[in-house]
Amino acid sequence: MAFNAAGGAVNWFPGHMAAASRAIRDRLKLADLVIEVRDARIPLSSANKDLQPVLSAKRRILALNKKDLANPNIMNRWINHFESCKQDCISVNAHSCTSVNQLLGFAELKLKEAISKEPTLLIMLVGVPNVGKSALINSIHRIATSRFPVKDKNKRATVGPLPGVTQDIAGYKIATQPSIYVLDTPGVLVPSIPDMETGLKLALTGAVKDSVVGEERIAKYLLSLLNIRKTPLHWERLLHREEELCEEICSSNKKDNSLRRRRLNNSDAIYVQDLVTEVQRTLCHTFLNFTGNTEEESELETLIDMQLVALRKVFRIPHKPFDETQGPTSKKLLTLFRSGKLGPFILDDLPDGSEN
């Protein structure tokens, strides 16, 4: 879209990524199994295209991480798509022991033949920044140390909400007999992201630093996706159901009292949920009352500007000139999206022919 294109191409390839990319290629030659971690919200856009020729020649598992943030109804279709392309694929939540155990079981199955032959095996995790590799390896390490007596005290990988936290390649022993090591690697993007849509999706999910693209531009891209997909109409139905449920609860004194106690005991959680509801209601209201044609770029941009003004009031940002309030408003909106509060999403579209 024109208003998203105005910021230019989205690229982020600092010096440490260039060095890490070379190191990853060298170590890939030694890997017995590669777990390529992608963001489940962007199963295609979060692939490092430059590494694909090398990865396709290895034993590989595609781990679609952050499945708790992705639409479960569409997730299964994506897994079917990759399996139809002869790629082993599993969706995973790096913070769930059950989910990570399923991934480990899958990895052991892939290594079954090698385990009987080799005294030492190497599993390598690769992926673009902020797809959750470090969180995943920490969970693997916790599970492995509970399974196997490992004498060496291993350090945990550093985990953070910002891309680029891991800037070196580190190994962690997770099992003995045979010895199995997992290598955690830095998130590496391609030197030049092939198209703007991919770059904006990577920025929206946090793989590219906000300062590279600009929070306002990323938030406008998010709102454009929500409006084009008519997500506010879906929210309208959900909000209507919630209101009906609330009326039923309030009609019962007993349930009403328990609800009141829950609000007192979980005031922070209730505040966030109320905020999310108000954000969804505001976007519904502006979308339903907009008389323009959202298929026209200029009119869609007008709607988005109206929504940002309305959201400023929801987030209680002090009244200032519009340009000065866009930043704080955008930041709060992005936080809600990235934490999954606005709901589960998959931003990539299934390739043609995969719908069936």
Coordinates of N, CA, C and O in Angstrom, one line a residue, residues 216-277:
E216 N 4.8 3.8 14.4 CA 3.6 4.3 13.7 C 3.4 3.5 12.4 O 2.2 3.2 12.1
R217 N 4.4 3.3 11.6 CA 4.3 2.6 10.4 C 3.8 1.2 10.6 O 2.9 0.6 9.9
I218 N 4.4 0.5 11.6 CA 4.0 -0.9 11.9 C 2.5 -1.0 12.4 O 1.8 -1.9 12.0
A219 N 2.1 0.0 13.2 CA 0.8 0.0 13.7 C -0.2 0.2 12.6 O -1.3 -0.4 12.6
K220 N 0.1 1.1 11.7 CA -0.8 1.4 10.6 C -0.9 0.1 9.7 O -2.0 -0.2 9.1
Y221 N 0.2 -0.6 9.5 CA 0.2 -1.8 8.8 C -0.8 -2.8 9.5 O -1.6 -3.5 8.8
L222 N -0.7 -2.9 10.8 CA -1.6 -3.8 11.6 C -3.0 -3.4 11.3 O -3.9 -4.3 11.1
L223 N -3.3 -2.2 11.5 CA -4.7 -1.7 11.3 C -5.2 -2.0 9.9 O -6.4 -2.3 9.6
S224 N -4.3 -1.8 8.9 CA -4.7 -2.1 7.5 C -5.1 -3.5 7.3 O -6.1 -3.9 6.7
L225 N -4.3 -4.4 7.9 CA -4.6 -5.9 7.9 C -6.0 -6.2 8.5 O -6.8 -6.9 8.0
L226 N -6.2 -5.6 9.7 CA -7.4 -5.9 10.4 C -8.6 -5.4 9.6 O -9.7 -6.1 9.6
N227 N -8.5 -4.2 9.0 CA -9.6 -3.6 8.3 C -9.9 -4.4 7.0 O -11.0 -4.7 6.6
I228 N -8.8 -4.7 6.3 CA -9.0 -5.5 5.0 C -9.6 -6.8 5.2 O -10.4 -7.3 4.4
R229 N -9.2 -7.5 6.3 CA -9.7 -8.8 6.6 C -11.1 -8.7 7.4 O -11.6 -9.8 7.7
K230 N -11.5 -7.5 7.6 CA -12.8 -7.3 8.3 C -12.8 -8.0 9.7 O -13.9 -8.4 10.1
T231 N -11.7 -8.0 10.3 CA -11.6 -8.5 11.7 C -12.6 -7.8 12.7 O -13.2 -8.5 13.5
P232 N -12.8 -6.5 12.6 CA -13.7 -5.9 13.5 C -15.1 -6.5 13.5 O -15.8 -6.5 14.5
L233 N -15.6 -7.0 12.3 CA -16.9 -7.6 12.2 C -16.9 -8.9 13.1 O -17.9 -9.2 13.7
H234 N -15.8 -9.6 13.1 CA -15.7 -10.8 13.9 C -15.7 -10.4 15.4 O -16.4 -11.1 16.2
W235 N -15.0 -9.4 15.7 CA -15.0 -8.9 17.1 C -16.4 -8.5 17.5 O -16.8 -8.7 18.7
E236 N -17.1 -7.9 16.6 CA -18.5 -7.4 17.0 C -19.3 -8.6 17.4 O -20.1 -8.5 18.4
R237 N -19.2 -9.7 16.8 CA -20.0 -10.9 17.2 C -19.6 -11.4 18.5 O -20.4 -11.8 19.4
L238 N -18.2 -11.4 18.8 CA -17.7 -11.9 20.0 C -18.1 -11.0 21.2 O -18.5 -11.4 22.3
L239 N -18.1 -9.7 20.9 CA -18.5 -8.7 22.0 C -19.9 -8.8 22.3 O -20.3 -8.7 23.5
H240 N -20.8 -9.1 21.3 CA -22.2 -9.3 21.5 C -22.4 -10.5 22.4 O -23.3 -10.4 23.3
R241 N -21.7 -11.6 22.2 CA -21.9 -12.8 23.0 C -21.4 -12.5 24.4 O -22.1 -13.0 25.4
E242 N -20.3 -11.8 24.6 CA -19.8 -11.4 25.9 C -20.8 -10.6 26.7 O -21.0 -10.8 27.9
E243 N -21.4 -9.7 26.0 CA -22.4 -8.8 26.7 C -23.6 -9.6 27.1 O -24.2 -9.4 28.2
E244 N -24.1 -10.6 26.3 CA -25.2 -11.5 26.7 C -24.8 -12.3 27.9 O -25.6 -12.5 28.8
L245 N -23.6 -12.8 27.9 CA -23.1 -13.6 29.0 C -23.0 -12.8 30.3 O -23.4 -13.3 31.4
C246 N -22.6 -11.6 30.2 CA -22.4 -10.7 31.3 C -23.8 -10.4 31.9 O -24.0 -10.4 33.1
E247 N -24.8 -10.2 31.0 CA -26.2 -10.0 31.5 C -26.7 -11.2 32.3 O -27.4 -11.0 33.3
E248 N -26.4 -12.4 31.8 CA -26.8 -13.6 32.5 C -26.1 -13.7 33.9 O -26.8 -14.1 34.9
I249 N -24.9 -13.4 33.9 CA -24.1 -13.5 35.2 C -24.7 -12.4 36.2 O -24.9 -12.7 37.4
C250 N -24.9 -11.2 35.7 CA -25.4 -10.2 36.6 C -26.8 -10.4 37.1 O -27.2 -9.9 38.1
S251 N -27.5 -11.3 36.4 CA -28.9 -11.6 36.8 C -28.9 -12.5 38.0 O -29.9 -12.7 38.7
S252 N -27.8 -13.1 38.3 CA -27.7 -14.1 39.4 C -26.9 -13.4 40.5 O -25.7 -13.1 40.3
N253 N -27.5 -13.2 41.7 CA -26.7 -12.5 42.8 C -25.5 -13.3 43.2 O -24.5 -12.8 43.5
K254 N -25.7 -14.6 43.3 CA -24.6 -15.5 43.7 C -23.4 -15.3 42.8 O -22.3 -15.1 43.2
K255 N -23.7 -15.5 41.5 CA -22.6 -15.4 40.5 C -22.0 -14.0 40.4 O -20.9 -13.8 40.2
D256 N -22.9 -13.0 40.6 CA -22.5 -11.6 40.6 C -21.5 -11.4 41.7 O -20.5 -10.7 41.5
N257 N -21.7 -11.9 42.9 CA -20.8 -11.7 44.0 C -19.5 -12.4 43.8 O -18.4 -11.8 44.1
S258 N -19.5 -13.6 43.2 CA -18.3 -14.3 42.9 C -17.5 -13.5 41.8 O -16.3 -13.4 41.9
L259 N -18.2 -12.9 40.9 CA -17.5 -12.1 39.8 C -16.9 -10.9 40.5 O -15.8 -10.5 40.1
R260 N -17.6 -10.3 41.4 CA -17.1 -9.1 42.1 C -15.8 -9.4 42.8 O -14.8 -8.7 42.8
R261 N -15.8 -10.6 43.5 CA -14.6 -11.0 44.3 C -13.5 -11.3 43.3 O -12.3 -11.0 43.6
R262 N -13.8 -11.9 42.2 CA -12.7 -12.2 41.2 C -12.1 -10.9 40.7 O -10.9 -10.8 40.5
R263 N -12.9 -9.9 40.5 CA -12.4 -8.6 40.0 C -11.5 -8.0 41.1 O -10.5 -7.4 40.7
L264 N -11.8 -8.2 42.3 CA -10.9 -7.6 43.4 C -9.6 -8.4 43.5 O -8.6 -7.8 43.7
N265 N -9.7 -9.7 43.3 CA -8.5 -10.5 43.4 C -7.6 -10.5 42.2 O -6.4 -10.7 42.2
N266 N -8.2 -10.1 41.0 CA -7.4 -10.1 39.8 C -7.6 -8.8 39.1 O -7.9 -8.7 37.9
S267 N -7.4 -7.7 39.8 CA -7.7 -6.4 39.3 C -6.9 -6.0 38.0 O -7.3 -5.5 37.1
D268 N -5.6 -6.4 38.0 CA -4.7 -6.1 36.9 C -5.1 -6.9 35.7 O -5.2 -6.3 34.6
A269 N -5.4 -8.2 35.8 CA -5.9 -9.0 34.7 C -7.2 -8.5 34.1 O -7.4 -8.4 32.9
I270 N -8.1 -8.1 35.0 CA -9.4 -7.6 34.6 C -9.2 -6.3 33.9 O -9.9 -6.0 32.9
Y271 N -8.3 -5.4 34.4 CA -8.1 -4.1 33.7 C -7.6 -4.3 32.3 O -8.1 -3.7 31.3
V272 N -6.7 -5.3 32.1 CA -6.1 -5.5 30.7 C -7.3 -6.0 29.8 O -7.4 -5.6 28.7
Q273 N -8.1 -7.0 30.4 CA -9.2 -7.5 29.6 C -10.2 -6.4 29.2 O -10.7 -6.4 28.1
D274 N -10.5 -5.6 30.2 CA -11.4 -4.5 29.9 C -10.8 -3.5 28.8 O -11.5 -3.0 28.0
L275 N -9.5 -3.3 28.9 CA -8.8 -2.4 27.9 C -8.9 -3.1 26.5 O -9.2 -2.4 25.5
V276 N -8.6 -4.4 26.4 CA -8.7 -5.1 25.2 C -10.1 -5.0 24.6 O -10.3 -4.7 23.4
T277 N -11.1 -5.2 25.4 CA -12.5 -5.1 25.0 C -12.8 -3.7 24.4 O -13.5 -3.6 23.4

